[in-house]
Each structure stands twice: as C-alpha cells, then as structure tokens.
Coordinates of C-alpha atoms in Angstrom, one line a residue:
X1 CA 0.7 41.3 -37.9
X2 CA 2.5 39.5 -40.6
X3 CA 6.4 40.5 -40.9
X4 CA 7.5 41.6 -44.6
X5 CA 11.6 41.4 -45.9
X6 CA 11.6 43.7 -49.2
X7 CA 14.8 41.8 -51.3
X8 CA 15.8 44.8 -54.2
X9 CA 19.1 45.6 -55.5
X10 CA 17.5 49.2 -55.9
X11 CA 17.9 51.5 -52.9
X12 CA 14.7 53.9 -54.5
X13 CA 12.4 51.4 -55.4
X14 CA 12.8 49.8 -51.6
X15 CA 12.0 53.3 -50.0
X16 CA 9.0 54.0 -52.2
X17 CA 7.3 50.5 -52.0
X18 CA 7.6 50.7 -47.7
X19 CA 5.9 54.3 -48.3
X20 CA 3.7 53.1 -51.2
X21 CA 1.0 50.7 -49.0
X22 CA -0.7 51.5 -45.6
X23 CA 1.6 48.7 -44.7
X24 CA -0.2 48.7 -41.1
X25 CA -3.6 49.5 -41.9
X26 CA -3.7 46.2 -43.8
X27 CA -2.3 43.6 -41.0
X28 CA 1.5 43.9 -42.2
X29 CA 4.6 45.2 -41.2
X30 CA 8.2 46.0 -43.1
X31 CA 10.4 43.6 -40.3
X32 CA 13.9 44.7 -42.9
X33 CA 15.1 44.7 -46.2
X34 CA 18.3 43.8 -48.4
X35 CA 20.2 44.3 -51.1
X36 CA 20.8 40.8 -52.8
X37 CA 19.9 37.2 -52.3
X38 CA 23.0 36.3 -50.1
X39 CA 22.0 39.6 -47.9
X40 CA 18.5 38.5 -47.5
X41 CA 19.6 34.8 -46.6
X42 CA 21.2 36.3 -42.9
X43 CA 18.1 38.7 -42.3
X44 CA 16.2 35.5 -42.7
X45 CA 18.0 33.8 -39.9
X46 CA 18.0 37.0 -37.6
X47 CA 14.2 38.2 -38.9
X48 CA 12.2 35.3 -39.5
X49 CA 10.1 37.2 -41.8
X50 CA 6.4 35.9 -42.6
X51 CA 6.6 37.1 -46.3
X52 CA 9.3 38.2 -48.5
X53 CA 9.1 40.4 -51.8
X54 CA 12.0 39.5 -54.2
X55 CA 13.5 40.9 -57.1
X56 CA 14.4 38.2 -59.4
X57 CA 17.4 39.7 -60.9
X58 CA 19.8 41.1 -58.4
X59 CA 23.6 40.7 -58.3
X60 CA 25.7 38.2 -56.5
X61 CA 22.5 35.7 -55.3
X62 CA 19.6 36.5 -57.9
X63 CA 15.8 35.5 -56.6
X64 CA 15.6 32.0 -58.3
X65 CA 19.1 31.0 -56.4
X66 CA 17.3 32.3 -52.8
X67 CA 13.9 30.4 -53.5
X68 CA 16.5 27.3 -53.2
X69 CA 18.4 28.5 -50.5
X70 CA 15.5 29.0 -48.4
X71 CA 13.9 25.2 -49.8
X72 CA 17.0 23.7 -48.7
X73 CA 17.1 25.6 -44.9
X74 CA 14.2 24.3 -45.0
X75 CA 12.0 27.9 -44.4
X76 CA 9.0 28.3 -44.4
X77 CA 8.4 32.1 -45.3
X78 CA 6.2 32.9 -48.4
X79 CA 8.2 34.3 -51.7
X80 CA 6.3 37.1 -54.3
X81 CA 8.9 37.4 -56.9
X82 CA 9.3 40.4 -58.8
X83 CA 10.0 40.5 -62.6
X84 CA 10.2 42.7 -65.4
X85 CA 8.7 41.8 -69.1
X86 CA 12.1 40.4 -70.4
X87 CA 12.5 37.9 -67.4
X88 CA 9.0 36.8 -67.7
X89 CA 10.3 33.4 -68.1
X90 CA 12.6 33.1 -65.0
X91 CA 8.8 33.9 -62.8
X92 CA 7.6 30.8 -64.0
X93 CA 10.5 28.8 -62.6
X94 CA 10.4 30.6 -60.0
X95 CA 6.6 29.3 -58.9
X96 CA 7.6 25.7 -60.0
X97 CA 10.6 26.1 -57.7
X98 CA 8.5 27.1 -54.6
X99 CA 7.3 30.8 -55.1
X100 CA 3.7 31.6 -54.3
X101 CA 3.2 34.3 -56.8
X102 CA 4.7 37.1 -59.2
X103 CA 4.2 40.8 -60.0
X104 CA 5.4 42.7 -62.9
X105 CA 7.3 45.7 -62.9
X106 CA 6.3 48.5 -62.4
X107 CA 4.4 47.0 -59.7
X108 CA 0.6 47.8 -59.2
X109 CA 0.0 47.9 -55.8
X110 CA -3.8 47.0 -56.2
X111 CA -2.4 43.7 -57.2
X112 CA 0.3 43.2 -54.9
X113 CA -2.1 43.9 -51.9
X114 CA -4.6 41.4 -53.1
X115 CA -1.5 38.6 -53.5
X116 CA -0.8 39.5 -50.0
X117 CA -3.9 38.8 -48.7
X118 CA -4.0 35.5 -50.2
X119 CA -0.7 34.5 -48.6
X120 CA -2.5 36.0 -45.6
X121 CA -4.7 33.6 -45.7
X122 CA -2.6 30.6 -46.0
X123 CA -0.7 31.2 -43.4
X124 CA -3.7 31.8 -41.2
X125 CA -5.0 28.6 -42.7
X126 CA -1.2 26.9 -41.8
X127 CA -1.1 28.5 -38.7
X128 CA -4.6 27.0 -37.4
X129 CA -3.7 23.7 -38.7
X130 CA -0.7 23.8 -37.0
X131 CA -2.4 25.0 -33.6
X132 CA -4.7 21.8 -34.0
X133 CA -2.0 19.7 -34.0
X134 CA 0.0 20.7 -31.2
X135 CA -2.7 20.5 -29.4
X136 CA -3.4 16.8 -30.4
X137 CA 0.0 16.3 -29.3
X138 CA -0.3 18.0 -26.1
X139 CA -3.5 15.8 -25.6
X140 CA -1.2 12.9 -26.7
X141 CA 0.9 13.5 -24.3
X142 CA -1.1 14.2 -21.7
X143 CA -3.0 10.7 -21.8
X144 CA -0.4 8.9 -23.4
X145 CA -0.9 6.7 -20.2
X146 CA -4.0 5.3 -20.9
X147 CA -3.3 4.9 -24.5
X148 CA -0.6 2.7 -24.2
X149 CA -2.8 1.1 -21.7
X150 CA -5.1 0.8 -24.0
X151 CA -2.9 -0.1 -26.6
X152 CA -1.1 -3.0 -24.4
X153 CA -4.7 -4.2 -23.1
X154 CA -5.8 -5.1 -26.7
X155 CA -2.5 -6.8 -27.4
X156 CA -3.2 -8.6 -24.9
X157 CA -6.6 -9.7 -25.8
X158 CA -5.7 -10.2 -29.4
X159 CA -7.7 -7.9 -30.8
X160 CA -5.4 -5.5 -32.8
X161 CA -6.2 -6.7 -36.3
X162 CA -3.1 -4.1 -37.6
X163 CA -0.5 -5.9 -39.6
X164 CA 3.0 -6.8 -37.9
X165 CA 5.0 -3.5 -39.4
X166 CA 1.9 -1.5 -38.4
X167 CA 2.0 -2.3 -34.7
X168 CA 5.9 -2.6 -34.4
X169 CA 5.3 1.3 -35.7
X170 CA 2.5 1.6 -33.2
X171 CA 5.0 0.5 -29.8
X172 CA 7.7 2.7 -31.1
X173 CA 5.5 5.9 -31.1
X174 CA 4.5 4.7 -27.7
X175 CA 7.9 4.4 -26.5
X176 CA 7.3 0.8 -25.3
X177 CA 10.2 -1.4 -24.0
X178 CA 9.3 -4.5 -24.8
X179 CA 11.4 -5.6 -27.8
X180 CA 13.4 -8.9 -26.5
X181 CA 14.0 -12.4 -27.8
X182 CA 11.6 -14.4 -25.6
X183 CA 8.1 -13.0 -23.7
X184 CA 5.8 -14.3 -21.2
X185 CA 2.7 -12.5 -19.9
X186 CA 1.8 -12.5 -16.1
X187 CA -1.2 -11.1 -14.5
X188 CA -1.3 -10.4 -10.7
X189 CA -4.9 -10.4 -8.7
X190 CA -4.6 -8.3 -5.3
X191 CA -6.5 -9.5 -2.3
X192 CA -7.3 -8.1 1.1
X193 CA -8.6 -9.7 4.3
X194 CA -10.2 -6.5 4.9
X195 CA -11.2 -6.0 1.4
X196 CA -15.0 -4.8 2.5
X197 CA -14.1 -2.5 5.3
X198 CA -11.3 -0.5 2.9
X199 CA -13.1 2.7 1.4
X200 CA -12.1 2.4 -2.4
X201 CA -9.2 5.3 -2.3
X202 CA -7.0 3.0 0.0
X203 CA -7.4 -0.2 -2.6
X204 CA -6.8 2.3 -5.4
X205 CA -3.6 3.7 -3.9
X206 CA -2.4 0.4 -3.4
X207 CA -4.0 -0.6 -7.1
X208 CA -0.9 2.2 -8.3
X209 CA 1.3 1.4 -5.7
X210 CA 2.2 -1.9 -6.9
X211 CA 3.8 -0.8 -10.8
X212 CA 6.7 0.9 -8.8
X213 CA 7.0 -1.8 -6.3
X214 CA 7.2 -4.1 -9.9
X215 CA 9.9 -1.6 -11.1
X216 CA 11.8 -1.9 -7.8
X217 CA 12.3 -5.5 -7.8
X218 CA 12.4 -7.1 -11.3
X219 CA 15.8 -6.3 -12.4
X220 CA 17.0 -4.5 -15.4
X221 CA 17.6 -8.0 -18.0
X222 CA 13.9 -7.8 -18.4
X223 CA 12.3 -5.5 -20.9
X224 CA 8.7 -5.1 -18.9
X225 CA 5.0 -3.0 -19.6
X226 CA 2.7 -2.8 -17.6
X227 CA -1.4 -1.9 -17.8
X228 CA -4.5 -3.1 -16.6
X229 CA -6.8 -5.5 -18.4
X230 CA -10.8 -5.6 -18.2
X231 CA -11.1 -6.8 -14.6
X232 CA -8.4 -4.6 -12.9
X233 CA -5.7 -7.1 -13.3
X234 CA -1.8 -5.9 -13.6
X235 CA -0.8 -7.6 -16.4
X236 CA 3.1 -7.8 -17.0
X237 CA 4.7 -8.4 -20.8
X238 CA 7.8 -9.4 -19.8
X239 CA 10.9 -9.7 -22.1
X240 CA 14.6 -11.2 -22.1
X241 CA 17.0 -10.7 -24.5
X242 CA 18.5 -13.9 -25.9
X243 CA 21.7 -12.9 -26.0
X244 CA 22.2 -12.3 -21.7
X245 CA 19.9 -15.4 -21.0
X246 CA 18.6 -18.9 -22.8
X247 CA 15.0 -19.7 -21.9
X248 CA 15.4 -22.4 -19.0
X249 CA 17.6 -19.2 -17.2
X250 CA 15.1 -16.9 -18.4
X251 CA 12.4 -19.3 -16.3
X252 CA 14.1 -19.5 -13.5
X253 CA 15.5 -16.0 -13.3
X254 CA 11.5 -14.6 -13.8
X255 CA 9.9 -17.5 -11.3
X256 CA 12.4 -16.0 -8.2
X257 CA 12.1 -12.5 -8.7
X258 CA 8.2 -13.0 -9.0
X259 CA 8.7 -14.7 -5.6
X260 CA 10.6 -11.2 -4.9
X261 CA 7.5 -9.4 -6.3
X262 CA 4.4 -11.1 -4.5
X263 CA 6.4 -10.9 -1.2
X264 CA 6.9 -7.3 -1.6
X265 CA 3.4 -6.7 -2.3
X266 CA 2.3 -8.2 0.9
X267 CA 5.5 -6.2 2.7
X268 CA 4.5 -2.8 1.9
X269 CA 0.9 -3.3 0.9
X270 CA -0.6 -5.8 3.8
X271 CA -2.4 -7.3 0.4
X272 CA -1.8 -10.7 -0.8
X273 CA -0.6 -11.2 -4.4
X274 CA -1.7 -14.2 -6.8
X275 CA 0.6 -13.7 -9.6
X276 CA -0.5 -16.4 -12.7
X277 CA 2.2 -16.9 -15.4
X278 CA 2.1 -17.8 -18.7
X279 CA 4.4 -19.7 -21.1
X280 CA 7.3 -18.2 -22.8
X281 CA 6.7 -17.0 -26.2
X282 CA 9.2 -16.8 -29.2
X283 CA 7.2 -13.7 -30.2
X284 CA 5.0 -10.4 -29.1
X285 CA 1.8 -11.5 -31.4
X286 CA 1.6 -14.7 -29.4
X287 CA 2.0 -12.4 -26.0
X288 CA -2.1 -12.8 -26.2
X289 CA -2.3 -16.8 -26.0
X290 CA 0.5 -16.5 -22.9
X291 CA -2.0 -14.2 -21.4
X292 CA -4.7 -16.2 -21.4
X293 CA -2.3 -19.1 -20.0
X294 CA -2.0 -16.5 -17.0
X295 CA -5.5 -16.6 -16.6
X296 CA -6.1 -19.9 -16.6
X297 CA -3.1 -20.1 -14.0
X298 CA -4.9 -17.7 -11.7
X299 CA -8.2 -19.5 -11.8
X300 CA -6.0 -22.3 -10.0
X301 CA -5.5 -20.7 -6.7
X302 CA -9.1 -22.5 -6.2
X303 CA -7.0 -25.6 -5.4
X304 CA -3.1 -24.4 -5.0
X305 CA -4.5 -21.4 -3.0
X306 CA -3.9 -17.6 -2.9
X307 CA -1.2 -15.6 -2.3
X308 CA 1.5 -17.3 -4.7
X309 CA 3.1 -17.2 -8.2
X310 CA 1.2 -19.9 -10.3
X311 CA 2.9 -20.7 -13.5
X312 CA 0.8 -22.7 -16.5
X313 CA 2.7 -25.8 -16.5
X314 CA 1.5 -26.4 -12.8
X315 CA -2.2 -26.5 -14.2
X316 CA -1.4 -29.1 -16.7
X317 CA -0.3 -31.4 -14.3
X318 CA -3.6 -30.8 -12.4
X319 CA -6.2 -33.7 -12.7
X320 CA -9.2 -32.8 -15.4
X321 CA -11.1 -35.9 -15.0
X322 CA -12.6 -36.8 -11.5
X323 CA -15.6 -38.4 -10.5
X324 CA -15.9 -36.7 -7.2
X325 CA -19.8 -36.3 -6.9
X326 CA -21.7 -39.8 -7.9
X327 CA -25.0 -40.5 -8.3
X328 CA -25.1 -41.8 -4.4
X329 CA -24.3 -38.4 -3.0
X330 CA -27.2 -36.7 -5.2
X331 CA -29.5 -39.2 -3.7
X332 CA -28.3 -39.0 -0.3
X333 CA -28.7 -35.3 -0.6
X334 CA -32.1 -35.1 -2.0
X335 CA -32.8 -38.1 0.6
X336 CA -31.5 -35.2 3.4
X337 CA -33.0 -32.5 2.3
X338 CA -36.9 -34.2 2.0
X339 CA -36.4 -35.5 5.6
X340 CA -34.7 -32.2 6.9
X341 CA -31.6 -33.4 8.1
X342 CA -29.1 -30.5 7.9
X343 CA -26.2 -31.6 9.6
X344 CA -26.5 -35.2 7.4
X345 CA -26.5 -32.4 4.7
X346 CA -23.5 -30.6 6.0
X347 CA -21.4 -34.0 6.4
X348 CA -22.2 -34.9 2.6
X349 CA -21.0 -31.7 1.4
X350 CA -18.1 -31.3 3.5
X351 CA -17.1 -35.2 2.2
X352 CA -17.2 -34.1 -1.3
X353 CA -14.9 -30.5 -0.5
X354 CA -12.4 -32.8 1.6
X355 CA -12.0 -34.9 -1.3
X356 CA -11.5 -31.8 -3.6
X357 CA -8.4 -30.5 -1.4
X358 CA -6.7 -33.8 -1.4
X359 CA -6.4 -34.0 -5.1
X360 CA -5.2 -31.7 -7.4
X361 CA -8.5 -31.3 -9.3
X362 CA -8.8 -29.0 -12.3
X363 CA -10.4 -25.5 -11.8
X364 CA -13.3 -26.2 -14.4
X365 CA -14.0 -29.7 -12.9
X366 CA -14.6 -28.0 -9.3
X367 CA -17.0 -25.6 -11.0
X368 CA -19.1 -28.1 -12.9
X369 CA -19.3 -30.5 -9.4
X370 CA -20.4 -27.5 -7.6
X371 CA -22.8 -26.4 -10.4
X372 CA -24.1 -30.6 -10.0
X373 CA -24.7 -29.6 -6.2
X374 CA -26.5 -26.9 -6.6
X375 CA -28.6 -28.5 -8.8
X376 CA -30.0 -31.0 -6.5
X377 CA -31.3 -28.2 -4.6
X378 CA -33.0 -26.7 -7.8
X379 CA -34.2 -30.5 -8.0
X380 CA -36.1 -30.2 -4.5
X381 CA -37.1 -26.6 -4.5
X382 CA -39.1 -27.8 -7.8
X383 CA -40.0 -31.1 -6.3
X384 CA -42.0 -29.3 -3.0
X385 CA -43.8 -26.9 -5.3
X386 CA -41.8 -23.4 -5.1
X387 CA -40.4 -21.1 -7.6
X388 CA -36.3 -20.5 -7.5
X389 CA -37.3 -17.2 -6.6
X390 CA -38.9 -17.8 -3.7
X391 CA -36.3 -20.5 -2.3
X392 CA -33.2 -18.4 -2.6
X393 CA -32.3 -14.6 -2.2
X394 CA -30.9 -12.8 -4.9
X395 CA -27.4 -13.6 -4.0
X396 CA -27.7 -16.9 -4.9
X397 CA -29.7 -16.8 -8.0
X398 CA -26.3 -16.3 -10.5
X399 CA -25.0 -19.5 -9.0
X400 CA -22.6 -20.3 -12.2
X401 CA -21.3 -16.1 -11.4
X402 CA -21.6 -16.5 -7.8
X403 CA -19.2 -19.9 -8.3
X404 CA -16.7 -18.3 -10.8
X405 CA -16.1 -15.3 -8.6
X406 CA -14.9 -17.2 -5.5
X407 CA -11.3 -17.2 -4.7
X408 CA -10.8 -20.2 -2.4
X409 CA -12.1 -23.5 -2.0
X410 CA -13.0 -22.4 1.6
X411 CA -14.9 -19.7 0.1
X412 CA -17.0 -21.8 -2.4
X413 CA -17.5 -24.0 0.4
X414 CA -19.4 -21.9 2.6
X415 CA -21.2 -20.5 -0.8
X416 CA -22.5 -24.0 -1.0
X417 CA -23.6 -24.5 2.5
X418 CA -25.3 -20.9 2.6
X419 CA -27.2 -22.4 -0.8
X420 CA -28.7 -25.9 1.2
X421 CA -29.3 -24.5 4.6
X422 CA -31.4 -21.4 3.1
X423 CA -32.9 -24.6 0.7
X424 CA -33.9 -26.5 3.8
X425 CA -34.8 -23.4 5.8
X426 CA -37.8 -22.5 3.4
X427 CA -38.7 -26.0 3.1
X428 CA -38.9 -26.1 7.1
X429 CA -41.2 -23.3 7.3
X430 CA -43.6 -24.0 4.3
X431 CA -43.7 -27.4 5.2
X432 CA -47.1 -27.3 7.1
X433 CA -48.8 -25.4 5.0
X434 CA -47.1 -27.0 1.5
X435 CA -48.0 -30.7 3.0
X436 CA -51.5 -29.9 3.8
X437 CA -52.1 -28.1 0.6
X438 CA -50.9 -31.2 -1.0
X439 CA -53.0 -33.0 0.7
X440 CA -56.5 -31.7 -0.3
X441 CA -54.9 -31.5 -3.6
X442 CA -54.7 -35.2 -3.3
X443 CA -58.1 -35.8 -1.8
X444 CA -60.0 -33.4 -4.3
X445 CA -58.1 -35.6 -7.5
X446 CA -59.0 -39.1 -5.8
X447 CA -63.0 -37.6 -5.8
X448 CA -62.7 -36.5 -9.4
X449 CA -61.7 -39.2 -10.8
X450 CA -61.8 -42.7 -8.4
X451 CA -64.5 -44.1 -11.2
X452 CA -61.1 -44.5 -13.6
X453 CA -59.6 -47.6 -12.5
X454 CA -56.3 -46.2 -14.6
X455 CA -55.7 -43.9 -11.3
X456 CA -52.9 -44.7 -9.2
X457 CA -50.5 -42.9 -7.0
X458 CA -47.6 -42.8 -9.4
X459 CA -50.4 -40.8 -12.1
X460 CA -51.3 -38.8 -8.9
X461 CA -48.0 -37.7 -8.4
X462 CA -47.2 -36.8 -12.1
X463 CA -50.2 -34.6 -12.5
X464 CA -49.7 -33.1 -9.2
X465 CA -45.5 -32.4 -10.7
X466 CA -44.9 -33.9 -7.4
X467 CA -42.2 -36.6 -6.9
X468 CA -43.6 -40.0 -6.2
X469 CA -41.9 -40.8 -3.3
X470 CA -42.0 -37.1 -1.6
X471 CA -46.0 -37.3 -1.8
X472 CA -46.2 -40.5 0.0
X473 CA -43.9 -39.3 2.7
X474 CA -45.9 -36.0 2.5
X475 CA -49.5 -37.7 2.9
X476 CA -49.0 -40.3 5.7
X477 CA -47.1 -37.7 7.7
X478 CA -50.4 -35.4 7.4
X479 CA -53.0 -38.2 7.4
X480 CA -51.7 -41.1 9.5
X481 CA -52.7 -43.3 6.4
X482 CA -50.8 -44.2 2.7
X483 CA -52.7 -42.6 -0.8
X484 CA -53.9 -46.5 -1.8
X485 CA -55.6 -47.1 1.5
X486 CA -57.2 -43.9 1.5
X487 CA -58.0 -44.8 -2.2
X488 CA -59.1 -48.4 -1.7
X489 CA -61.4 -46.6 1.9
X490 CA -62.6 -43.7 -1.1
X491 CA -64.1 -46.1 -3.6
X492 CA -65.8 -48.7 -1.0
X493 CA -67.6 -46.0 0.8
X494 CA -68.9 -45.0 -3.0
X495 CA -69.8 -48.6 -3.7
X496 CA -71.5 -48.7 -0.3
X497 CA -73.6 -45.4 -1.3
X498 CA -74.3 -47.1 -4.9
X499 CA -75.6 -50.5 -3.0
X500 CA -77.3 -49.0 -0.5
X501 CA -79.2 -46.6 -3.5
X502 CA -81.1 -49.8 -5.0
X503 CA -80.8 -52.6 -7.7
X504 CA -77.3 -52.2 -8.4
X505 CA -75.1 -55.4 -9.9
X506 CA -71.5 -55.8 -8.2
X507 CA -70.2 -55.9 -11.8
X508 CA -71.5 -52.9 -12.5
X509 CA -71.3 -51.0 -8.8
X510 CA -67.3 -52.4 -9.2
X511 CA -66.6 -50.5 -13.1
X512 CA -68.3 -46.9 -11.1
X513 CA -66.2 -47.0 -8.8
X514 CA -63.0 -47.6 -10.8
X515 CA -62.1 -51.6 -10.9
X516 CA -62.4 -52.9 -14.0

C-alpha cells in the first residue's frame, strides 16, 4: 500500500477526509498528518510518505514554500495541493514548481480518488523502472570482471572506435588503474612439459593463479590491468608515473621485476613463462601498437627460446634477411627423396636447422624457409603421381598452421622431419606398383603414337605430368632398358612388320614409323 501525509491547518477537515475514502479498500493508507508546512517537513523525514495532500494556504510554511523544501531535500514523494477559488492562481505555480495535481475546495472525492490513482501509477511505473535498474547494476556488478576484460581486450586490439573523453569515462566507471605518464603492454604465454597429460582444471587453476602471483611481485610504482586476449594470453598494461621514475628507470625497473615475475611463475606453478614486451608508450590509445610489439616479441622464443622475458628491441636486432635454404639444398632434397635416401634427407634438414640456431634469424624468415621445405615435398608427392591427401595425414595438411603454432625451433624441427619421412614412407611403399603403372603407361603412349617422329621422352614425360628425369630413373629400374632404346627397338620391329608385309619403300616404311 501507498503511505498518505494529509498537510491541513484545519483539525475537522483532516478528520473527515481520513473517514471520507475507503482509504484501504483502494491500496492506500493515512502514514500521519500535520498542521503546517514546517510540521509536515519532520514527518517527511521520520514517515517517508508516498503521497502527500497539501493545503496551499496554511500558516507559518504555506504549500508552495513546502513543494520547494521537499525539491531542495531532494524528495521524491508526490504533492496534490489543495486550493480554494480565490487561490486558484497559487495551484498553478504550484504544478510548475513540482506538484502533480490540484483539487478545489470543497474537495470531491470522486476526483481526488481518480488523481490518486494516477500518482498510483507513476510510482508503480517509477518503481519498476527503478527495479530494472538495480538489477542492471547488480548484473554489472556481478560480471564486471569480464567487462573490463572485455573492455581492456578491445583496447588492446584497437578496436574501440569511442572518442578519447568517451573511454577516459569508460576506465573510470570501470575503476581501472591505469592512468600513469608512460605505458607498455606485456603479454605472458604459459607452457608445460606435461601440458598433454594435465586435465584442463589444473592448467585453468594455474591460468588464474598467475594474476595474484603478478600482484605479488610487481611493486606498487606501477599502475597495472590485467585480462586475457583472444588466445588465452595474460596481457599486462602497465603504467609509471613520471613524476617517481623517467623512462630509462622505468625500463629497467619493469625488465627485473618481470625477471621476478617469470621466475615466480615457474616457482609456484612448475610452468614456464615467456613474457614478450613491448615499447613504452607516451599514451593509453597507443597501448594497442605496444601490444602487438609484445606479440611480435613472443613469436621470437622460436630462436631466443622459451621460458624468458623478450622485450621488442631484442627482435630488431634479429637478422630479417638470410639466405639459409638455396636452390642446392632443394635439389639435393628432391635428389634424396626420388632415390629414397632418408638419412641423406635427415642430414640436409638438420644442416639447414643448425644454421638457423647459430644466427639470430627473424621469426617470419624461419617460417617462410620451412614453408620452402615443405614445399619440395609437395614438389615430389606431385611429381610420383599422388594427391596431398594421400601422402600426408591430416596433421600435416595445415602446414603454414602446423608451422605458426610451434614453440621452439626443436619443435618445428621434428615437425619437419615427421613431414619427409612420412613423404618418403608412401613413396617406399607405392613405389612398385606406381613404377610399373608408369611403365605400361609408357609403353601404351610409345604404341599410339611412335608413327610421330615429334615423340620423345621429354614430350612423354610432360603428358604423363611426370618429371623428365624421375621417369627415366623409373623405367630402367623396371625394364633393365632407357625409354629411347625401347623407342628406337618399338619402331624397327614395326618397320620390320611393314617390310616383311610387301612392296614397301624405306622412305616411306621410315615416315610410318616416325623418322621424318
């Protein structure tokens, strides 16, 4: 029920209009009355009535003066003012002042009811609003976690398209702490030895370990937020304030207590840490390019290895142009793989990773050498006649994924090995039937068409899509003979058959069976 304060100087008219209305009947209740406007003002306080009904003229604090009061307490009740014909004019300021209605004296209580149940329904209408929105706050609240995630992630990836006042308004409401002079993103990848036989619930444990372990070490002159970015990465913002540190200290200060950090990890954790570090950054919009520094700093633990803080500036120093895999190690390969010599394979590729880990070769570079290596095995599973598919399992049929997703050298390595021996296993065991399918395939072309003295093994082997040099190899190891002999044996048995027929010319036997 809706609490009701009557406000009347007149003792009578107060008892007849709480006797007047089925008060109860209709969803409202008299909470008090009072004499005057100052009266009314403490049984606002001590009632917290819903509604009040006030007199307009009453002695020492009239209605109008009360109507202010209240705006200024800032109150929320409802006001119906009463008024008589002769202060008719004060109701109207009254309603531009803040009340919701008024009701000439006498009062009809027909009316009255019907102005109550409007207020009724605006405070219902208040009160539902209001219930919707502390229960956006509560679910606020409740996941304000993952929004500022959320919110940190996409600063992070530079994707809030909000102007500077709007997200500066936007970390505030979200209680961040990262306003400082200078700022420099980190992002730290977790790795266990074990990783495959830990159930999910141990690496998540340890996934939310490490943000306290962060707040443990890194002291309290940095100004640092934490969340997660799109692959499960911590990533730091981390802040100094120019006036306790310049930037060089800032560096150093950041690079030991990182050392602090990753060691911890591996303390309490038994996981290794790679933490990548960006530059420092004047300012929080260009926290995103500092992130992506970090990134790029990570990717370099191919080379520097895991385990370690990796700061940005190391990677510029790293070598981007390197000729490491030549044209003579794709032909010795190929040249290996056709004669089936996996441990000349092995040496060649193990040549090429040992010069890797002696220079300090960019990330990218070691990606596009391996990407060359694996192509000379899609160069020879085409060149024997087979399908990718059929050469390699699905594991290795992302190669440019399978390559990015490697953490070490060591692993890429073996990636690459596992890639040629499987390569040179299918050719082993197709190799039989493969060579004497090329064969008759050989055979059957040479009868069809040894009358065209344009046919030669190199057109042989480009119709067949078969390299030149494989199908040689391929033929004498299945006949005992080369193509051109068995050619040359082909057409002089025909011309044989043609002479022995009848009256055939040697000009003309010679054109039928292919020399011009």
């Amino acid at each position: 029920m809706l609490k009701i304060l009557i406000v009347d100087d007149e003792f009578y008219f107060r008892e007849a209009l709480k006797v007047s209305i089925p008060w109860e009947e209709i969803g409202f209740t008299i909470c008090g009355e009072a004499k005057n406007g100052r009266d009314a003002v403490e049984k606002v306080k001590l009632l917290n009535p819903d509604i009040l009904i006030v007199d307009i003229n009453m002695p020492i604090m009239n209605g109008l003066e009360l109507i202010q009061y209240l705006n200024k307490m800032g109150n929320a009740s409802k006001v119906i003012i009463l008024t008589g014909h002769s202060e008719f004019h004060y109701a109207k300021q009254a309603v531009e002042i803040g009340a919701h209605n008024y009701i000439l004296k006498p009062v009809n209580e027909e009316e009255l009811i019907n102005a109550l149940f409007d207020i009724k329904k605006i405070i219902e209408k208040e009160k539902k609003i209001q219930n919707e929105f502390e229960s956006l706050k509560r679910q606020l609240k409740d996941n304000a976690s993952l929004i500022k995630d959320s919110f940190l992630n996409e600063l992070l990836q530079g994707n809030l398209n909000s102007g500077e006042n709007e997200i500066i308004n936007k970390i505030d409401y979200l209680n961040n702490s990262i306003e400082a002079e200078y700022y420099v993103a980190a992002t730290i990848e977790l790795y266990r030895e074990m990783d495959k036989s830990c159930n999910n619930q141990y690496n998540q444990v340890c996934q939310y370990a490490v943000p306290s372990i962060i707040n443990e070490t890194l002291p309290d002159s940095f100004n640092i937020d934490i969340c997660y970015d799109n692959d499960d990465r911590i990533c730091l913002i981390i802040g100094a304030n120019k006036i306790t540190m310049d930037k060089y200290n800032f560096k150093q200060l950041l690079g030991s207590k990182l050392e602090c950090l990753r060691e911890a990890i591996y303390k309490q954790l038994k996981f290794t840490a790679t933490i990548g570090v960006g530059n420092i950054k004047n300012t929080l919009f260009d926290i995103a390019e500092s992130y992506k520094e970090s990134l790029i700093a990570q990717k370099s633990k191919l080379t520097i290895g895991r385990n370690k803080v990796i700061t940005y500036s190391q990677v510029l120093d790293g070598e981007v142009k390197a000729n490491l895999f030549t044209t003579e190690h794709r032909n010795r390969l190929l040249i290996n793989l056709r004669i089936g010599d996996e441990e000349g394979v092995g040496d060649i590729i193990n040549e090429i990773f040992t010069q890797i880990r002696n220079k300090k070769i960019h990330h990218e570079i070691i990606f596009l050498i391996c990407i060359e290596m694996v192509s000379v095995c899609m160069a020879f599973i085409a060149e024997i006649g087979l399908s990718v598919k059929e050469a390699l399992d699905h594991n290795h049929l992302n190669f440019i994924e399978e390559i990015q997703s490697k953490g070490s050298i060591d692993e890429i390595e073996r990636w690459i090995v596992e890639i040629f021996q499987g390569t040179l296993n299918i050719a082993q065991k197709d190799r039989p039937s493969r060579g004497t399918s090329m064969v008759v395939k050989v055979k059957e072309h040479i009868r069809e068409n040894y009358h065209n003295d344009d046919l030669t093994v190199d057109e042989i082997s480009k119709t067949l899509f078969v390299n030149y040099a494989h199908l040689c190899s391929v033929f004498k190891r299945e006949t005992g003979t080369t193509i051109n002999k068995y050619l040359t044996e082909y057409r002089m048995n025909k011309a044989k058959e043609l002479f022995d027929s009848g009256n055939m010319m040697v000009l003309d036997v010679a054109e039928r069976v292919g020399y011009a």
